[in-house]
Amino acid sequence: MLQIYNSFSRQKEAFTPIAPGQVRLYVCGMTVYDYCHLGHARVMVVFDMVARYLRDRGFKVTYIRNITDIDDKIINRAKENGEDIGALTARFIQAMNEDAHALGVLPPDAEPRATQHMPHILEMIGTLLEKGYAYPAKNGDVYYRVRQFKPYGALSGKTLDELKIGARVEVGEAKDDPLDFVLWKAAKPGEPQWDSAWGPGRPGWHIECSAMSTECLGSHFDIHGGGMDLKFPHHENEIAQSEAATGEPFVNTWMHVGFVQLDKEKMSKSLGNFFTVREVLKRFEPEVVRYFILGSHYRSPLDYSDDTLQGAKSALTRLYLALKDLTPAREGGASATYEEKFQAAMDDDFNTPGALAVLFELTRDINKLGADGAAAAPLGATLRRLGGVLGLLQSDPRMFLRGSADDSLSDAQIEVLVAKRSEARRNKNWGESDRLRDELKAQGVILEDTGSQTTWRRQ
RNA sequence: GGCUGGGUUGCAGAAUGGUUAUGCAGCGGCCUGCAAAGCCGUCUACGCCGGUUCGAUUCCGGCCCCAGCCUCCA
């Protein structure tokens, strides 16, 4: 039985989809004004894993991940760059897709963009006004009247009065209540704008997700996810908007992914202590980064360090070494217990570290069979299959182990040295043979002799 | 201050009321021309104080510490 930790109830719950056999999943994606950093990568990889596992579990999954392509940061960045907003967002959407692809993240079923869903956004704001949950302010903005929505604060575990203590009042605010939040921002000169019954402007951040999620998945759907930092106010506001507008429950299960941290501190744009995905990919292979992310539970903080990434690389190398000499087999064979253990781990709130431990048990059993490739092949097939559920182990083992040349020796240069060494070995010239091996080692190339055959891999 | 997570062996990181997590690193052995890889064996735990229990790292209470949210942020 699949159990998921629901941030709303703050406990693990048995997962039952609204429509039998179908899961409707919405995840808050990126605001596209800059490159993805590791925090974004974690959310993308985690929900990719969730979607893959749910599908493997037999559910039909509709996975929606939105793109925020209009907001203050985008407008400001475009202004700084002297760049057209559309060009800026197109550029970073492209970059995001490249990063996601590198990390083995499958495209969601749809990636709705705020600017392409303006009618539905306007419709929802209209409904909220009609129902008395929203009001137009003197400055042309439209606000959500938080006190009108009784359950407000349920997700974040706060009461309105608690929230009010911390609320900041900006100069020149036109809100009736400092906790109210903006649904529609009146256009300022030179800014992108859309026509509305309340005057030209653009949507607030929260409304787009309410509009797009309910448009794509219906008023009431199964799982809504995002980073931990979206819990409040973003997701709280989504609930308020959506439930007030539709009159139905919005989401059954809320999933929040923990932060990527650097030196025990949240990696974030405002602190400036972040690594972009592309920076990290210059130093580690994408699959290593994916392993690093899945190597800890999705709700735990994940501390980034070179050592941890190096550890992920070593672990992944061990898995690939076990697959290296196996002939591909189609069937998993007598490996049902591994499948069961794997599923038991994943069923427990997507416990990927536990699932990975099962892959290592499989690896040990493959290695024990050693030269008996025929016996090991079905185990190898199971290892690859289960790895695939996590989006891992789908590369050619030899290609993964050889890595890429970077600024070191090329494949051809290595082959030449390996051939020279094999020649020396044939002549039992151990001095020369070991010298060549040390030379390669110094260049980060590791040799393995199996009888007269030598294989190599980059460290 | 309020709220939400969390404190596990050298590092990373799970589970669990009594019995091996797992990976990396270490140590001993096997294998190897020597290595590497692999296999076998092995060492280092469960923030503090109480309580429940035959028995608690695991449940309960209190405390300390860390991170995050309460303001844009995945």
Coordinates of C-alpha atoms (C1' of nucleotides) in Angstrom, one line a residue:
Chain A
M1 CA 0.0 0.0 0.0
L2 CA 1.4 3.3 -1.1
Q3 CA 1.7 5.8 1.7
I4 CA 2.5 9.5 1.2
Y5 CA 3.3 12.1 3.8
N6 CA 0.7 14.8 3.4
S7 CA 2.0 18.2 4.4
F8 CA -1.6 19.3 5.1
S9 CA -2.3 16.6 7.7
R10 CA 1.3 16.3 8.7
Q11 CA 1.3 12.6 8.6
K12 CA 1.7 9.7 6.2
E13 CA -1.6 8.6 4.7
A14 CA -2.6 5.7 2.5
F15 CA -2.8 7.1 -1.0
T16 CA -6.1 6.6 -2.8
P17 CA -6.7 8.4 -6.0
I18 CA -9.9 10.3 -6.6
A19 CA -10.5 8.3 -9.8
P20 CA -9.5 4.7 -9.5
G21 CA -6.2 4.0 -11.2
Q22 CA -5.6 7.6 -12.2
V23 CA -3.4 10.2 -10.5
R24 CA -3.6 13.9 -11.3
L25 CA -0.4 15.6 -10.2
Y26 CA 0.5 19.3 -10.3
V27 CA 3.8 20.8 -9.4
C28 CA 4.8 24.4 -9.2
G29 CA 7.7 24.9 -11.6
M30 CA 10.1 27.7 -12.3
T31 CA 9.9 31.4 -12.7
V32 CA 12.0 31.7 -15.8
Y33 CA 14.3 34.7 -15.4
D34 CA 17.6 32.8 -14.7
Y35 CA 19.2 29.4 -14.9
C36 CA 18.0 26.5 -12.7
H37 CA 19.9 25.9 -9.6
L38 CA 20.2 22.7 -7.6
G39 CA 17.0 23.5 -5.7
H40 CA 15.0 23.5 -8.9
A41 CA 16.8 20.4 -10.0
R42 CA 15.8 18.6 -6.8
V43 CA 12.1 19.4 -7.3
M44 CA 12.2 18.4 -10.9
V45 CA 14.1 15.1 -10.2
V46 CA 11.9 14.2 -7.2
F47 CA 8.6 14.7 -9.0
D48 CA 10.0 12.9 -12.0
M49 CA 10.7 10.0 -9.7
V50 CA 7.3 10.2 -8.2
A51 CA 5.6 10.2 -11.6
R52 CA 7.8 7.3 -12.8
Y53 CA 7.1 5.3 -9.7
L54 CA 3.3 5.9 -9.8
R55 CA 3.3 4.8 -13.5
D56 CA 5.3 1.8 -12.6
R57 CA 2.8 1.0 -9.9
G58 CA 0.2 0.9 -12.6
F59 CA -1.4 4.3 -12.2
K60 CA -2.3 6.4 -15.2
V61 CA -0.6 9.7 -14.3
T62 CA -1.3 13.2 -15.6
Y63 CA 1.6 15.3 -14.6
I64 CA 1.4 19.1 -15.0
R65 CA 4.3 21.4 -14.1
N66 CA 3.7 25.1 -14.8
I67 CA 6.0 27.8 -16.0
T68 CA 5.8 31.3 -14.5
D69 CA 6.6 33.5 -17.4
I70 CA 5.3 36.9 -16.2
D71 CA 6.2 38.5 -12.9
D72 CA 8.2 41.3 -11.3
K73 CA 11.5 39.5 -11.4
I74 CA 11.1 38.7 -15.1
I75 CA 10.2 42.3 -15.8
N76 CA 13.1 43.7 -13.9
R77 CA 15.6 41.2 -15.4
A78 CA 14.5 42.0 -18.9
K79 CA 14.8 45.7 -18.1
E80 CA 18.4 45.2 -16.7
N81 CA 19.3 43.2 -19.8
G82 CA 17.6 45.5 -22.2
E83 CA 16.0 42.4 -23.5
D84 CA 12.5 41.7 -24.6
I85 CA 10.5 39.8 -22.0
G86 CA 9.5 37.1 -24.5
A87 CA 13.1 36.6 -25.6
L88 CA 14.2 36.3 -22.0
T89 CA 11.7 33.8 -20.9
A90 CA 12.1 31.7 -24.1
R91 CA 15.9 31.6 -23.4
F92 CA 15.5 30.4 -19.9
I93 CA 12.7 27.9 -20.8
Q94 CA 15.1 26.4 -23.3
A95 CA 17.9 26.3 -20.7
M96 CA 15.5 24.7 -18.2
N97 CA 14.6 22.0 -20.7
E98 CA 18.2 21.3 -21.4
D99 CA 19.0 20.9 -17.7
A100 CA 15.9 18.7 -17.1
H101 CA 16.8 16.5 -20.0
A102 CA 20.4 16.1 -18.8
L103 CA 19.1 15.1 -15.4
G104 CA 16.9 12.4 -16.9
V105 CA 13.8 14.3 -16.1
L106 CA 11.0 13.3 -18.5
P107 CA 8.8 16.1 -19.8
P108 CA 5.6 16.5 -17.9
D109 CA 2.3 15.9 -19.7
A110 CA 1.8 19.6 -20.0
E111 CA 3.8 22.7 -19.0
P112 CA 1.2 25.5 -19.0
R113 CA 2.5 29.1 -19.0
A114 CA 0.8 31.9 -17.2
T115 CA 0.8 34.2 -20.2
Q116 CA -1.0 31.6 -22.3
H117 CA -3.8 31.0 -19.8
M118 CA -5.0 34.6 -19.3
P119 CA -8.7 33.9 -20.0
H120 CA -9.0 31.3 -17.2
I121 CA -7.1 33.5 -14.8
L122 CA -9.4 36.4 -15.5
E123 CA -12.4 34.2 -15.2
M124 CA -11.3 32.9 -11.8
I125 CA -10.6 36.5 -10.5
G126 CA -14.1 37.4 -11.8
T127 CA -15.6 34.5 -9.8
L128 CA -13.8 35.5 -6.7
L129 CA -15.1 39.1 -7.0
E130 CA -18.6 37.9 -7.6
K131 CA -18.5 35.6 -4.6
G132 CA -17.2 38.4 -2.4
Y133 CA -13.7 36.9 -1.8
A134 CA -12.0 39.6 -3.7
Y135 CA -12.2 43.4 -4.1
P136 CA -10.8 46.0 -6.4
A137 CA -8.7 48.6 -4.7
K138 CA -8.3 52.3 -5.3
N139 CA -4.9 51.8 -7.0
G140 CA -6.4 49.4 -9.7
D141 CA -5.2 46.2 -8.1
V142 CA -7.5 43.4 -7.2
Y143 CA -7.0 41.7 -3.8
Y144 CA -8.1 38.5 -2.2
R145 CA -9.9 39.1 1.1
V146 CA -8.2 36.6 3.3
R147 CA -10.5 36.9 6.3
Q148 CA -13.4 35.8 4.1
F149 CA -11.9 32.4 3.7
K150 CA -12.4 30.7 7.0
P151 CA -9.9 27.8 6.7
Y152 CA -7.1 30.2 5.8
G153 CA -3.8 29.1 7.5
A154 CA -4.7 25.4 7.7
L155 CA -1.9 24.2 5.4
S156 CA 0.8 26.2 7.2
G157 CA -0.6 25.6 10.6
K158 CA -1.1 29.3 11.4
T159 CA -4.0 31.3 12.5
L160 CA -4.9 34.7 11.0
D161 CA -4.0 36.4 14.2
E162 CA -0.6 34.8 14.4
L163 CA 0.0 35.7 10.8
K164 CA -1.0 39.3 11.4
I165 CA 1.7 39.8 14.0
G166 CA 4.3 39.1 11.4
A167 CA 2.7 40.8 8.5
R168 CA 4.5 43.7 7.0
V169 CA 2.7 46.7 5.7
E170 CA 4.3 48.2 2.7
V171 CA 4.1 51.9 2.0
G172 CA 1.3 52.9 -0.2
E173 CA -0.6 49.6 0.1
A174 CA -4.2 49.7 -0.8
K175 CA -5.2 46.6 1.0
D176 CA -8.1 46.4 3.4
D177 CA -6.1 44.0 5.5
P178 CA -2.3 43.5 5.5
L179 CA -2.8 39.8 5.0
D180 CA -4.7 40.2 1.8
F181 CA -2.8 39.3 -1.3
V182 CA -2.9 40.5 -4.9
L183 CA -4.8 38.7 -7.6
W184 CA -4.4 41.3 -10.3
K185 CA -1.7 44.0 -10.5
A186 CA -2.6 47.2 -12.3
A187 CA -0.3 47.9 -15.1
K188 CA 2.5 50.5 -14.7
P189 CA 3.7 52.4 -17.8
G190 CA 5.9 50.3 -20.0
E191 CA 5.0 47.0 -18.4
P192 CA 3.4 44.1 -20.2
Q193 CA -0.4 44.2 -19.7
W194 CA -3.6 42.4 -20.4
D195 CA -7.0 43.9 -20.6
S196 CA -9.5 43.1 -17.9
A197 CA -12.8 44.3 -16.5
W198 CA -10.8 46.0 -13.7
G199 CA -8.4 47.7 -16.0
P200 CA -5.2 46.7 -17.8
G201 CA -2.7 44.7 -15.7
R202 CA -1.2 41.3 -15.0
P203 CA -1.9 38.4 -12.7
G204 CA -0.5 38.0 -9.3
W205 CA 1.7 35.0 -8.8
H206 CA -0.6 32.8 -6.8
I207 CA -3.7 33.0 -9.1
E208 CA -1.9 31.5 -12.1
C209 CA -1.4 28.2 -10.3
S210 CA -5.0 28.0 -9.1
A211 CA -6.2 28.8 -12.6
M212 CA -3.9 26.5 -14.5
S213 CA -4.1 23.5 -12.1
T214 CA -7.9 23.5 -12.0
E215 CA -8.0 24.1 -15.8
C216 CA -5.7 21.2 -16.5
L217 CA -6.7 18.8 -13.8
G218 CA -10.2 19.8 -12.6
S219 CA -11.3 21.5 -9.5
H220 CA -10.3 18.7 -7.2
F221 CA -7.1 16.6 -7.9
D222 CA -4.8 14.2 -6.2
I223 CA -1.4 15.6 -5.5
H224 CA 0.1 19.1 -5.5
G225 CA 3.8 19.5 -5.0
G226 CA 6.6 22.0 -4.9
G227 CA 9.5 23.2 -2.8
M228 CA 9.1 23.6 1.0
D229 CA 9.3 27.4 0.6
L230 CA 6.1 27.4 -1.4
K231 CA 4.0 26.1 1.5
F232 CA 3.4 29.5 2.7
P233 CA 2.2 31.8 1.4
H234 CA 1.9 30.4 -2.2
H235 CA 0.2 27.1 -1.6
E236 CA -1.9 28.5 1.3
N237 CA -3.2 31.2 -1.1
E238 CA -3.8 28.7 -3.9
I239 CA -6.1 26.8 -1.6
A240 CA -7.9 29.9 -0.6
Q241 CA -8.4 31.0 -4.2
S242 CA -9.3 27.6 -5.6
E243 CA -11.7 26.5 -3.0
A244 CA -13.4 29.8 -2.8
A245 CA -13.8 29.9 -6.5
T246 CA -14.9 26.3 -7.2
G247 CA -16.6 25.5 -3.9
E248 CA -14.9 22.2 -3.9
P249 CA -11.9 20.7 -2.1
F250 CA -8.8 21.6 -4.0
V251 CA -6.1 19.0 -3.4
N252 CA -6.0 15.7 -1.5
T253 CA -2.2 15.3 -0.9
W254 CA 0.3 18.1 -0.5
M255 CA 3.9 17.1 -1.1
H256 CA 6.8 19.5 -0.2
V257 CA 10.4 18.9 -1.1
G258 CA 13.2 19.8 1.3
F259 CA 15.8 22.4 0.6
V260 CA 19.2 21.9 -0.9
Q261 CA 21.6 23.5 1.5
L262 CA 25.1 24.8 1.3
D263 CA 27.0 24.7 4.6
K264 CA 23.8 24.0 6.5
E265 CA 22.1 27.0 5.0
K266 CA 19.3 27.1 2.4
M267 CA 20.6 27.5 -1.1
S268 CA 18.6 30.4 -2.5
K269 CA 18.8 33.1 -5.0
S270 CA 18.3 35.9 -2.5
L271 CA 21.2 34.6 -0.4
G272 CA 23.3 34.2 -3.5
N273 CA 24.8 30.9 -2.2
F274 CA 23.6 28.7 -5.0
F275 CA 25.1 26.6 -7.7
T276 CA 23.3 26.4 -11.1
V277 CA 22.7 23.0 -12.6
R278 CA 25.1 23.8 -15.4
E279 CA 27.9 24.7 -13.0
V280 CA 27.5 21.4 -11.3
L281 CA 27.2 19.5 -14.5
K282 CA 30.6 20.8 -15.6
R283 CA 32.1 18.8 -12.7
F284 CA 29.9 15.8 -12.3
E285 CA 28.0 13.7 -14.7
P286 CA 24.3 14.3 -14.8
E287 CA 23.4 10.9 -13.5
V288 CA 25.7 11.4 -10.6
V289 CA 23.7 14.6 -9.7
R290 CA 20.5 12.6 -10.0
Y291 CA 21.8 9.9 -7.8
F292 CA 22.9 12.5 -5.3
I293 CA 19.4 13.9 -5.2
L294 CA 17.7 10.5 -4.8
G295 CA 20.3 9.4 -2.3
S296 CA 18.4 11.2 0.5
H297 CA 14.7 11.3 1.3
Y298 CA 12.9 14.0 -0.6
R299 CA 11.7 15.8 2.6
S300 CA 15.1 15.9 4.3
P301 CA 17.5 18.8 3.8
L302 CA 20.2 17.9 1.3
D303 CA 23.6 19.4 1.9
Y304 CA 25.6 20.0 -1.2
S305 CA 29.3 19.3 -1.1
D306 CA 31.9 18.0 -3.4
D307 CA 32.5 15.1 -1.1
T308 CA 28.9 14.0 -1.2
L309 CA 28.8 14.3 -4.9
Q310 CA 32.0 12.3 -5.1
G311 CA 30.3 9.7 -2.9
A312 CA 27.3 9.6 -5.2
K313 CA 29.7 9.0 -8.1
S314 CA 31.4 6.1 -6.3
A315 CA 28.1 4.5 -5.4
L316 CA 26.8 4.8 -9.0
T317 CA 30.1 3.4 -10.3
R318 CA 29.7 0.3 -8.2
L319 CA 26.2 -0.3 -9.7
Y320 CA 27.5 0.2 -13.2
L321 CA 30.6 -2.1 -12.6
A322 CA 28.2 -4.9 -11.8
L323 CA 26.3 -4.3 -15.1
K324 CA 29.4 -3.9 -17.2
D325 CA 30.1 -7.5 -18.2
L326 CA 26.5 -8.7 -18.2
T327 CA 24.8 -9.7 -21.4
P328 CA 21.4 -7.9 -21.6
A329 CA 18.5 -10.0 -20.5
R330 CA 14.9 -9.2 -21.1
E331 CA 13.4 -10.9 -18.1
G332 CA 14.1 -10.3 -14.4
G333 CA 13.7 -14.0 -13.6
A334 CA 13.8 -15.2 -10.0
S335 CA 14.1 -11.7 -8.6
A336 CA 10.7 -11.1 -7.3
T337 CA 11.9 -10.6 -3.7
Y338 CA 14.0 -7.6 -4.9
E339 CA 11.0 -6.2 -6.7
E340 CA 9.0 -6.6 -3.5
K341 CA 11.6 -5.0 -1.3
F342 CA 12.0 -2.1 -3.7
Q343 CA 8.3 -1.5 -3.8
A344 CA 8.1 -1.7 0.0
A345 CA 10.7 1.1 0.2
M346 CA 9.1 3.2 -2.4
D347 CA 5.6 2.7 -1.0
D348 CA 6.8 4.2 2.2
D349 CA 6.6 7.8 1.1
F350 CA 9.0 7.3 -1.8
N351 CA 11.9 6.2 0.3
T352 CA 14.5 6.3 -2.4
P353 CA 17.5 5.6 -0.1
G354 CA 15.8 2.4 0.9
A355 CA 15.1 1.6 -2.7
L356 CA 18.8 2.2 -3.6
A357 CA 19.8 -0.1 -0.8
V358 CA 17.9 -2.9 -2.6
L359 CA 19.8 -2.1 -5.8
F360 CA 23.0 -2.7 -3.9
E361 CA 21.8 -6.0 -2.5
L362 CA 21.1 -7.0 -6.1
T363 CA 24.6 -5.8 -7.1
R364 CA 26.2 -7.9 -4.4
D365 CA 24.4 -11.0 -5.7
I366 CA 25.4 -10.3 -9.2
N367 CA 29.0 -9.9 -8.2
K368 CA 28.9 -13.1 -6.2
L369 CA 28.0 -15.0 -9.4
G370 CA 31.1 -13.5 -10.9
A371 CA 32.1 -15.2 -14.1
D372 CA 28.7 -17.0 -14.4
G373 CA 27.2 -14.3 -16.6
A374 CA 24.3 -16.4 -17.7
A375 CA 23.1 -16.8 -14.1
A376 CA 23.7 -13.1 -13.4
A377 CA 22.0 -11.7 -16.4
P378 CA 18.4 -11.9 -15.1
L379 CA 19.5 -10.2 -11.9
G380 CA 21.2 -7.6 -14.1
A381 CA 17.9 -7.1 -15.9
T382 CA 16.1 -6.5 -12.6
L383 CA 18.8 -4.1 -11.5
R384 CA 18.4 -2.1 -14.7
R385 CA 14.6 -2.2 -14.5
L386 CA 14.4 -1.0 -10.9
G387 CA 17.1 1.6 -11.6
G388 CA 15.0 2.8 -14.4
V389 CA 12.1 3.4 -12.1
L390 CA 14.3 5.9 -10.4
G391 CA 15.6 7.2 -13.7
L392 CA 19.0 5.7 -13.2
L393 CA 21.2 3.0 -14.8
Q394 CA 19.9 3.5 -18.3
S395 CA 23.3 4.4 -19.8
D396 CA 25.6 2.0 -21.4
P397 CA 27.7 0.8 -18.5
R398 CA 31.0 1.1 -20.4
M399 CA 30.1 4.6 -21.6
F400 CA 29.3 5.7 -18.1
L401 CA 32.4 4.2 -16.6
R402 CA 34.6 5.8 -19.3
G403 CA 33.2 9.2 -18.6
S404 CA 34.1 12.1 -20.7
A405 CA 37.6 13.3 -21.7
D406 CA 37.4 16.8 -20.2
D407 CA 40.9 18.2 -20.3
S408 CA 42.6 14.9 -19.7
L409 CA 43.7 12.1 -22.1
S410 CA 41.4 11.3 -25.0
D411 CA 39.9 7.8 -25.5
A412 CA 42.4 7.2 -28.3
Q413 CA 45.4 8.3 -26.3
I414 CA 44.3 6.0 -23.5
E415 CA 43.9 3.1 -25.9
V416 CA 47.4 3.6 -27.2
L417 CA 48.9 3.5 -23.7
V418 CA 46.8 0.5 -22.7
A419 CA 48.0 -1.4 -25.8
K420 CA 51.6 -0.6 -25.0
R421 CA 51.1 -1.9 -21.5
S422 CA 49.4 -5.1 -22.7
E423 CA 52.5 -5.6 -24.9
A424 CA 54.7 -5.2 -21.9
R425 CA 52.6 -7.6 -19.8
R426 CA 52.8 -10.2 -22.5
N427 CA 56.5 -10.0 -22.2
K428 CA 56.2 -10.1 -18.4
N429 CA 57.9 -6.7 -18.4
W430 CA 56.3 -5.8 -15.1
G431 CA 58.4 -2.7 -14.6
E432 CA 57.2 -1.1 -17.8
S433 CA 53.7 -2.4 -17.4
D434 CA 53.4 -0.8 -13.9
R435 CA 55.0 2.4 -15.1
L436 CA 52.3 2.8 -17.8
R437 CA 49.6 2.0 -15.3
D438 CA 50.9 4.6 -12.9
E439 CA 51.1 7.1 -15.7
L440 CA 47.5 6.5 -16.6
K441 CA 46.5 6.6 -12.9
A442 CA 48.1 10.0 -12.7
Q443 CA 45.8 11.1 -15.5
G444 CA 42.7 9.7 -13.7
V445 CA 42.5 6.5 -15.6
I446 CA 42.0 3.2 -13.8
L447 CA 42.9 -0.1 -15.3
E448 CA 41.5 -3.5 -14.6
D449 CA 43.0 -6.7 -15.8
T450 CA 40.9 -9.7 -16.3
G451 CA 43.2 -12.4 -17.5
S452 CA 44.9 -11.0 -20.6
Q453 CA 42.1 -8.4 -21.2
T454 CA 42.4 -4.9 -19.8
T455 CA 39.5 -2.5 -19.4
W456 CA 39.8 1.1 -18.4
R457 CA 37.6 3.7 -16.8
R458 CA 38.0 7.3 -15.8
Q459 CA 38.1 8.0 -12.1
Chain B
rG1 C1' 8.1 34.8 19.6
rG2 C1' 4.6 31.3 16.6
rC3 C1' 4.7 27.3 13.1
rU4 C1' 7.2 23.1 10.4
rG5 C1' 11.0 19.6 9.9
rG6 C1' 15.3 17.4 12.0
rG7 C1' 19.5 15.7 15.6
rU8 C1' 22.0 8.0 13.9
rU9 C1' 28.4 5.0 13.8
rG10 C1' 34.8 8.7 10.4
rC11 C1' 31.4 10.9 6.2
rA12 C1' 26.7 10.3 3.6
rG13 C1' 22.0 8.2 4.8
rA14 C1' 17.5 4.6 6.0
rA15 C1' 14.7 1.4 8.9
rU16 C1' 13.3 -0.4 13.6
rG17 C1' 10.4 -1.7 20.8
rG18 C1' 14.7 -7.1 21.5
rU19 C1' 17.8 -9.7 15.7
rU20 C1' 22.8 -7.0 9.1
rA21 C1' 20.3 -1.1 6.5
rU22 C1' 23.0 0.6 2.3
rG23 C1' 27.2 3.4 0.0
rC24 C1' 32.0 5.6 0.7
rA25 C1' 36.3 5.4 3.9
rG26 C1' 39.2 2.0 7.7
rC27 C1' 41.1 -2.8 9.2
rG28 C1' 42.1 -8.4 8.3
rG29 C1' 41.7 -12.3 4.6
rC30 C1' 40.8 -14.5 -0.5
rC31 C1' 41.7 -13.4 -5.7
rU32 C1' 45.9 -10.9 -8.8
rG33 C1' 52.7 -11.1 -11.5
rC34 C1' 51.6 -6.6 -8.6
rA35 C1' 47.2 -3.8 -8.8
rA36 C1' 42.1 -2.5 -9.7
rA37 C1' 37.4 -4.6 -9.4
rG38 C1' 35.0 -8.3 -6.7
rC39 C1' 34.0 -11.7 -2.6
rC40 C1' 34.3 -13.0 2.8
rG41 C1' 35.1 -11.2 7.7
rU42 C1' 35.4 -6.9 10.9
rC43 C1' 35.5 -1.9 13.9
rU44 C1' 33.1 3.2 15.0
rA45 C1' 26.0 4.8 16.5
rC46 C1' 21.4 6.4 17.6
rG47 C1' 21.5 15.1 21.3
rC48 C1' 20.3 15.4 26.9
rC49 C1' 17.1 14.2 31.3
rG50 C1' 13.0 11.6 33.1
rG51 C1' 8.8 8.1 32.2
rU52 C1' 6.2 3.6 30.1
rU53 C1' 8.3 -1.5 29.3
rC54 C1' 11.1 -7.8 30.9
rG55 C1' 13.7 -4.7 27.3
rA56 C1' 13.9 2.0 23.9
rU57 C1' 17.9 4.6 19.2
rU58 C1' 12.7 3.3 18.3
rC59 C1' 6.7 5.1 22.4
rC60 C1' 5.5 9.4 26.0
rG61 C1' 6.9 14.1 28.6
rG62 C1' 10.5 18.0 29.3
rC63 C1' 15.0 20.3 27.8
rC64 C1' 19.1 21.6 24.5
rC65 C1' 20.9 22.3 19.5
rC66 C1' 20.3 22.8 14.0
rA67 C1' 17.6 24.2 9.6
rG68 C1' 13.4 26.4 7.4
rC69 C1' 8.8 29.3 7.1
rC70 C1' 6.2 33.6 9.2
rU71 C1' 8.7 38.8 3.3
rC72 C1' 10.1 37.4 -3.3
rC73 C1' 12.3 32.3 -3.4
rA74 C1' 12.1 25.2 -5.5

